[in-house]
Amino acid sequence: MKPLTQAPPLVEAPRLRSRRLRDLLLILGLLILFLAGIGVLAAATGWEETLHQLSRLTALQVAVLLGLSLANYLCRGTRWHLFARTLGLPTHFRQDLRHFIGGFAMTVTPGRVGELIRMRWLRRETGWSVDRTAPLVLVDRASDLAAMAILLGLAIALSAAGISGAIPVALLALGTAYVATHPRLLAWCVTQAYRVIGRWPRLFGRFRQTARSLRAFSQPGVLSTALALGACGWLAEGFALHLLLIWMGADIGFWSAVGIFLFSTLAGGLTGAPGGVGGAEAAMIALLKLQGVPLEVSVPATAVIRLTTLWFAILLGLAVFPFAERCSKKAAHDLENR
């Protein structure tokens, strides 16, 4: 019997290595496309001006931008831990933070589905099935959408920036978050979707089961705390763009910078492109242009803020990912030997 129990890992190992290589090539390819796109815009506006703006940034200022990104990840990682404890998972804070940060390595997969690796780690370490941990991922995404939609609404109200299309995007994000955090409404939507499609009954049955499992997150205290943590995290990213524009001599105001950052991030996600690459940068540069920021400033500012937010998160994820894999495999081995 021993050879039979050891065979699956030997069979799956090449597949896992192939999948990881594919994901790394995807990340590398998207990074090259990102840098190439920024490079083309920089060349069109003049390399001298772009390099001059970049040279104005000091190491301390870059460290501040990265620190604000870390504050975002810590706030949202704390929220992930809150949701995990609410769901009843027997995990501790460092463990949940490891899962949350490690999942960033898969951010640029289409639709960010690669971040579902967190559920595999949870299955290995706790024995909980994917069906039981699925509500955690759903409510985390919904909480992000709700926080960003509310902040975008505030930015529209408190800034002079006329962001075309911001209100529909904010309403769409808020509506999606509302449905995803109300079990009965979500279950009803799943049922209606199945009636329209009429296929995959087992899959839709799992969706309904996941929707019913969201009741644990419906407590006002949990939702309000999660919303506050998400808002603090995304405000930190918006504040980073605000500081960066000030340092580059193009202050457009705090709420305008927050609104542009959030709208660009949401718009990039709506394109369906991995990590929103391409769409987010185009939206940010266009909106900064509408605020009177010249291309020789908006292009390097967009490049820097995306490197210190999206690509910094991916770098952290790639650093934590192997550690998270080792810990999960060790925990799975320990569970099997109990």
PDB file of N, CA and C in Angstrom, residues 83-138:
ATOM      1  N   PHE A  83     -12.195  37.742   9.257  1.00  0.00           N
ATOM      2  CA  PHE A  83     -13.152  36.885   8.557  1.00  0.00           C
ATOM      3  C   PHE A  83     -12.887  35.402   8.846  1.00  0.00           C
ATOM      4  N   ALA A  84     -11.609  35.033   8.911  1.00  0.00           N
ATOM      5  CA  ALA A  84     -11.262  33.638   9.190  1.00  0.00           C
ATOM      6  C   ALA A  84     -11.752  33.220  10.571  1.00  0.00           C
ATOM      7  N   ARG A  85     -11.571  34.096  11.553  1.00  0.00           N
ATOM      8  CA  ARG A  85     -12.023  33.790  12.912  1.00  0.00           C
ATOM      9  C   ARG A  85     -13.542  33.761  12.983  1.00  0.00           C
ATOM     10  N   THR A  86     -14.186  34.669  12.247  1.00  0.00           N
ATOM     11  CA  THR A  86     -15.653  34.702  12.227  1.00  0.00           C
ATOM     12  C   THR A  86     -16.211  33.410  11.616  1.00  0.00           C
ATOM     13  N   LEU A  87     -15.538  32.909  10.600  1.00  0.00           N
ATOM     14  CA  LEU A  87     -15.967  31.673   9.966  1.00  0.00           C
ATOM     15  C   LEU A  87     -15.735  30.458  10.860  1.00  0.00           C
ATOM     16  N   GLY A  88     -14.825  30.617  11.838  1.00  0.00           N
ATOM     17  CA  GLY A  88     -14.545  29.520  12.763  1.00  0.00           C
ATOM     18  C   GLY A  88     -13.283  28.746  12.437  1.00  0.00           C
ATOM     19  N   LEU A  89     -12.455  29.280  11.543  1.00  0.00           N
ATOM     20  CA  LEU A  89     -11.213  28.599  11.190  1.00  0.00           C
ATOM     21  C   LEU A  89     -10.229  28.639  12.360  1.00  0.00           C
ATOM     22  N   PRO A  90      -9.572  27.522  12.659  1.00  0.00           N
ATOM     23  CA  PRO A  90      -8.614  27.479  13.781  1.00  0.00           C
ATOM     24  C   PRO A  90      -7.240  27.981  13.367  1.00  0.00           C
ATOM     25  N   THR A  91      -7.159  29.213  12.915  1.00  0.00           N
ATOM     26  CA  THR A  91      -5.893  29.777  12.466  1.00  0.00           C
ATOM     27  C   THR A  91      -5.512  30.963  13.341  1.00  0.00           C
ATOM     28  N   HIS A  92      -4.206  31.278  13.348  1.00  0.00           N
ATOM     29  CA  HIS A  92      -3.738  32.434  14.113  1.00  0.00           C
ATOM     30  C   HIS A  92      -3.368  33.573  13.158  1.00  0.00           C
ATOM     31  N   PHE A  93      -3.056  34.734  13.714  1.00  0.00           N
ATOM     32  CA  PHE A  93      -2.873  35.933  12.893  1.00  0.00           C
ATOM     33  C   PHE A  93      -1.722  35.790  11.904  1.00  0.00           C
ATOM     34  N   ARG A  94      -0.553  35.324  12.353  1.00  0.00           N
ATOM     35  CA  ARG A  94       0.591  35.206  11.451  1.00  0.00           C
ATOM     36  C   ARG A  94       0.310  34.219  10.327  1.00  0.00           C
ATOM     37  N   GLN A  95      -0.410  33.172  10.655  1.00  0.00           N
ATOM     38  CA  GLN A  95      -0.784  32.175   9.655  1.00  0.00           C
ATOM     39  C   GLN A  95      -1.696  32.795   8.588  1.00  0.00           C
ATOM     40  N   ASP A  96      -2.710  33.539   9.024  1.00  0.00           N
ATOM     41  CA  ASP A  96      -3.628  34.180   8.080  1.00  0.00           C
ATOM     42  C   ASP A  96      -2.918  35.242   7.248  1.00  0.00           C
ATOM     43  N   LEU A  97      -2.009  35.983   7.880  1.00  0.00           N
ATOM     44  CA  LEU A  97      -1.265  37.014   7.147  1.00  0.00           C
ATOM     45  C   LEU A  97      -0.352  36.364   6.105  1.00  0.00           C
ATOM     46  N   ARG A  98       0.219  35.220   6.443  1.00  0.00           N
ATOM     47  CA  ARG A  98       1.047  34.483   5.484  1.00  0.00           C
ATOM     48  C   ARG A  98       0.220  34.058   4.267  1.00  0.00           C
ATOM     49  N   HIS A  99      -0.982  33.572   4.517  1.00  0.00           N
ATOM     50  CA  HIS A  99      -1.862  33.175   3.411  1.00  0.00           C
ATOM     51  C   HIS A  99      -2.234  34.385   2.556  1.00  0.00           C
ATOM     52  N   PHE A 100      -2.583  35.479   3.226  1.00  0.00           N
ATOM     53  CA  PHE A 100      -3.054  36.662   2.509  1.00  0.00           C
ATOM     54  C   PHE A 100      -1.945  37.250   1.632  1.00  0.00           C
ATOM     55  N   ILE A 101      -0.757  37.446   2.200  1.00  0.00           N
ATOM     56  CA  ILE A 101       0.352  38.025   1.441  1.00  0.00           C
ATOM     57  C   ILE A 101       0.827  37.060   0.362  1.00  0.00           C
ATOM     58  N   GLY A 102       0.929  35.786   0.698  1.00  0.00           N
ATOM     59  CA  GLY A 102       1.377  34.802  -0.283  1.00  0.00           C
ATOM     60  C   GLY A 102       0.480  34.731  -1.493  1.00  0.00           C
ATOM     61  N   GLY A 103      -0.817  34.961  -1.302  1.00  0.00           N
ATOM     62  CA  GLY A 103      -1.760  34.937  -2.417  1.00  0.00           C
ATOM     63  C   GLY A 103      -1.520  36.045  -3.422  1.00  0.00           C
ATOM     64  N   PHE A 104      -0.814  37.109  -3.033  1.00  0.00           N
ATOM     65  CA  PHE A 104      -0.511  38.196  -3.965  1.00  0.00           C
ATOM     66  C   PHE A 104       0.335  37.728  -5.142  1.00  0.00           C
ATOM     67  N   ALA A 105       1.051  36.620  -4.981  1.00  0.00           N
ATOM     68  CA  ALA A 105       1.868  36.104  -6.076  1.00  0.00           C
ATOM     69  C   ALA A 105       1.013  35.754  -7.277  1.00  0.00           C
ATOM     70  N   MET A 106      -0.267  35.476  -7.038  1.00  0.00           N
ATOM     71  CA  MET A 106      -1.186  35.077  -8.105  1.00  0.00           C
ATOM     72  C   MET A 106      -2.129  36.213  -8.526  1.00  0.00           C
ATOM     73  N   THR A 107      -1.816  37.440  -8.149  1.00  0.00           N
ATOM     74  CA  THR A 107      -2.696  38.577  -8.437  1.00  0.00           C
ATOM     75  C   THR A 107      -2.919  38.782  -9.923  1.00  0.00           C
ATOM     76  N   VAL A 108      -1.892  38.547 -10.739  1.00  0.00           N
ATOM     77  CA  VAL A 108      -2.008  38.846 -12.161  1.00  0.00           C
ATOM     78  C   VAL A 108      -2.556  37.677 -12.973  1.00  0.00           C
ATOM     79  N   THR A 109      -3.051  36.640 -12.316  1.00  0.00           N
ATOM     80  CA  THR A 109      -3.746  35.593 -13.056  1.00  0.00           C
ATOM     81  C   THR A 109      -5.100  36.143 -13.506  1.00  0.00           C
ATOM     82  N   PRO A 110      -5.650  35.673 -14.623  1.00  0.00           N
ATOM     83  CA  PRO A 110      -6.933  36.198 -15.125  1.00  0.00           C
ATOM     84  C   PRO A 110      -8.023  36.144 -14.071  1.00  0.00           C
ATOM     85  N   GLY A 111      -8.643  37.311 -13.815  1.00  0.00           N
ATOM     86  CA  GLY A 111      -9.694  37.378 -12.807  1.00  0.00           C
ATOM     87  C   GLY A 111      -9.185  37.167 -11.394  1.00  0.00           C
ATOM     88  N   ARG A 112      -7.855  37.152 -11.223  1.00  0.00           N
ATOM     89  CA  ARG A 112      -7.223  36.914  -9.923  1.00  0.00           C
ATOM     90  C   ARG A 112      -7.632  35.565  -9.317  1.00  0.00           C
ATOM     91  N   VAL A 113      -8.003  34.615 -10.175  1.00  0.00           N
ATOM     92  CA  VAL A 113      -8.425  33.313  -9.661  1.00  0.00           C
ATOM     93  C   VAL A 113      -7.272  32.586  -8.981  1.00  0.00           C
ATOM     94  N   GLY A 114      -6.030  32.948  -9.358  1.00  0.00           N
ATOM     95  CA  GLY A 114      -4.879  32.307  -8.740  1.00  0.00           C
ATOM     96  C   GLY A 114      -4.796  32.536  -7.244  1.00  0.00           C
ATOM     97  N   GLU A 115      -5.427  33.642  -6.774  1.00  0.00           N
ATOM     98  CA  GLU A 115      -5.401  33.923  -5.346  1.00  0.00           C
ATOM     99  C   GLU A 115      -6.190  32.889  -4.538  1.00  0.00           C
ATOM    100  N   LEU A 116      -6.954  32.034  -5.236  1.00  0.00           N
ATOM    101  CA  LEU A 116      -7.682  30.968  -4.547  1.00  0.00           C
ATOM    102  C   LEU A 116      -6.725  29.931  -3.971  1.00  0.00           C
ATOM    103  N   ILE A 117      -5.423  30.100  -4.240  1.00  0.00           N
ATOM    104  CA  ILE A 117      -4.415  29.238  -3.622  1.00  0.00           C
ATOM    105  C   ILE A 117      -4.532  29.292  -2.101  1.00  0.00           C
ATOM    106  N   ARG A 118      -5.046  30.404  -1.592  1.00  0.00           N
ATOM    107  CA  ARG A 118      -5.217  30.526  -0.135  1.00  0.00           C
ATOM    108  C   ARG A 118      -6.127  29.439   0.410  1.00  0.00           C
ATOM    109  N   MET A 119      -7.137  29.061  -0.350  1.00  0.00           N
ATOM    110  CA  MET A 119      -8.039  28.005   0.117  1.00  0.00           C
ATOM    111  C   MET A 119      -7.342  26.653   0.139  1.00  0.00           C
ATOM    112  N   ARG A 120      -6.402  26.434  -0.790  1.00  0.00           N
ATOM    113  CA  ARG A 120      -5.648  25.181  -0.766  1.00  0.00           C
ATOM    114  C   ARG A 120      -4.770  25.113   0.471  1.00  0.00           C
ATOM    115  N   TRP A 121      -4.146  26.232   0.810  1.00  0.00           N
ATOM    116  CA  TRP A 121      -3.330  26.260   2.022  1.00  0.00           C
ATOM    117  C   TRP A 121      -4.189  26.007   3.262  1.00  0.00           C
ATOM    118  N   LEU A 122      -5.373  26.610   3.286  1.00  0.00           N
ATOM    119  CA  LEU A 122      -6.272  26.393   4.425  1.00  0.00           C
ATOM    120  C   LEU A 122      -6.721  24.932   4.510  1.00  0.00           C
ATOM    121  N   ARG A 123      -6.969  24.322   3.363  1.00  0.00           N
ATOM    122  CA  ARG A 123      -7.385  22.911   3.364  1.00  0.00           C
ATOM    123  C   ARG A 123      -6.279  22.023   3.922  1.00  0.00           C
ATOM    124  N   ARG A 124      -5.046  22.305   3.532  1.00  0.00           N
ATOM    125  CA  ARG A 124      -3.928  21.504   4.016  1.00  0.00           C
ATOM    126  C   ARG A 124      -3.697  21.690   5.516  1.00  0.00           C
ATOM    127  N   GLU A 125      -3.842  22.932   5.982  1.00  0.00           N
ATOM    128  CA  GLU A 125      -3.463  23.231   7.357  1.00  0.00           C
ATOM    129  C   GLU A 125      -4.574  23.013   8.370  1.00  0.00           C
ATOM    130  N   THR A 126      -5.821  23.064   7.916  1.00  0.00           N
ATOM    131  CA  THR A 126      -6.939  22.920   8.850  1.00  0.00           C
ATOM    132  C   THR A 126      -7.815  21.706   8.556  1.00  0.00           C
ATOM    133  N   GLY A 127      -7.697  21.169   7.340  1.00  0.00           N
ATOM    134  CA  GLY A 127      -8.564  20.061   6.960  1.00  0.00           C
ATOM    135  C   GLY A 127      -9.919  20.500   6.442  1.00  0.00           C
ATOM    136  N   TRP A 128     -10.170  21.813   6.405  1.00  0.00           N
ATOM    137  CA  TRP A 128     -11.445  22.332   5.899  1.00  0.00           C
ATOM    138  C   TRP A 128     -11.462  22.234   4.378  1.00  0.00           C
ATOM    139  N   SER A 129     -12.595  21.809   3.835  1.00  0.00           N
ATOM    140  CA  SER A 129     -12.740  21.698   2.387  1.00  0.00           C
ATOM    141  C   SER A 129     -12.859  23.082   1.747  1.00  0.00           C
ATOM    142  N   VAL A 130     -12.656  23.121   0.438  1.00  0.00           N
ATOM    143  CA  VAL A 130     -12.771  24.376  -0.307  1.00  0.00           C
ATOM    144  C   VAL A 130     -14.194  24.939  -0.200  1.00  0.00           C
ATOM    145  N   ASP A 131     -15.184  24.053  -0.184  1.00  0.00           N
ATOM    146  CA  ASP A 131     -16.571  24.512  -0.067  1.00  0.00           C
ATOM    147  C   ASP A 131     -16.802  25.284   1.225  1.00  0.00           C
ATOM    148  N   ARG A 132     -16.128  24.878   2.294  1.00  0.00           N
ATOM    149  CA  ARG A 132     -16.319  25.532   3.594  1.00  0.00           C
ATOM    150  C   ARG A 132     -15.565  26.857   3.693  1.00  0.00           C
ATOM    151  N   THR A 133     -14.455  26.991   2.969  1.00  0.00           N
ATOM    152  CA  THR A 133     -13.671  28.230   3.044  1.00  0.00           C
ATOM    153  C   THR A 133     -14.007  29.219   1.930  1.00  0.00           C
ATOM    154  N   ALA A 134     -14.805  28.793   0.941  1.00  0.00           N
ATOM    155  CA  ALA A 134     -15.168  29.681  -0.168  1.00  0.00           C
ATOM    156  C   ALA A 134     -15.810  30.986   0.291  1.00  0.00           C
ATOM    157  N   PRO A 135     -16.691  30.972   1.321  1.00  0.00           N
ATOM    158  CA  PRO A 135     -17.287  32.250   1.768  1.00  0.00           C
ATOM    159  C   PRO A 135     -16.251  33.273   2.218  1.00  0.00           C
ATOM    160  N   LEU A 136     -15.106  32.802   2.711  1.00  0.00           N
ATOM    161  CA  LEU A 136     -14.049  33.705   3.164  1.00  0.00           C
ATOM    162  C   LEU A 136     -13.532  34.541   2.001  1.00  0.00           C
ATOM    163  N   VAL A 137     -13.287  33.899   0.872  1.00  0.00           N
ATOM    164  CA  VAL A 137     -12.786  34.611  -0.309  1.00  0.00           C
ATOM    165  C   VAL A 137     -13.844  35.570  -0.843  1.00  0.00           C
ATOM    166  N   LEU A 138     -15.086  35.117  -0.886  1.00  0.00           N
ATOM    167  CA  LEU A 138     -16.174  35.941  -1.421  1.00  0.00           C
ATOM    168  C   LEU A 138     -16.394  37.194  -0.587  1.00  0.00           C
TER     169      LEU A 138
END
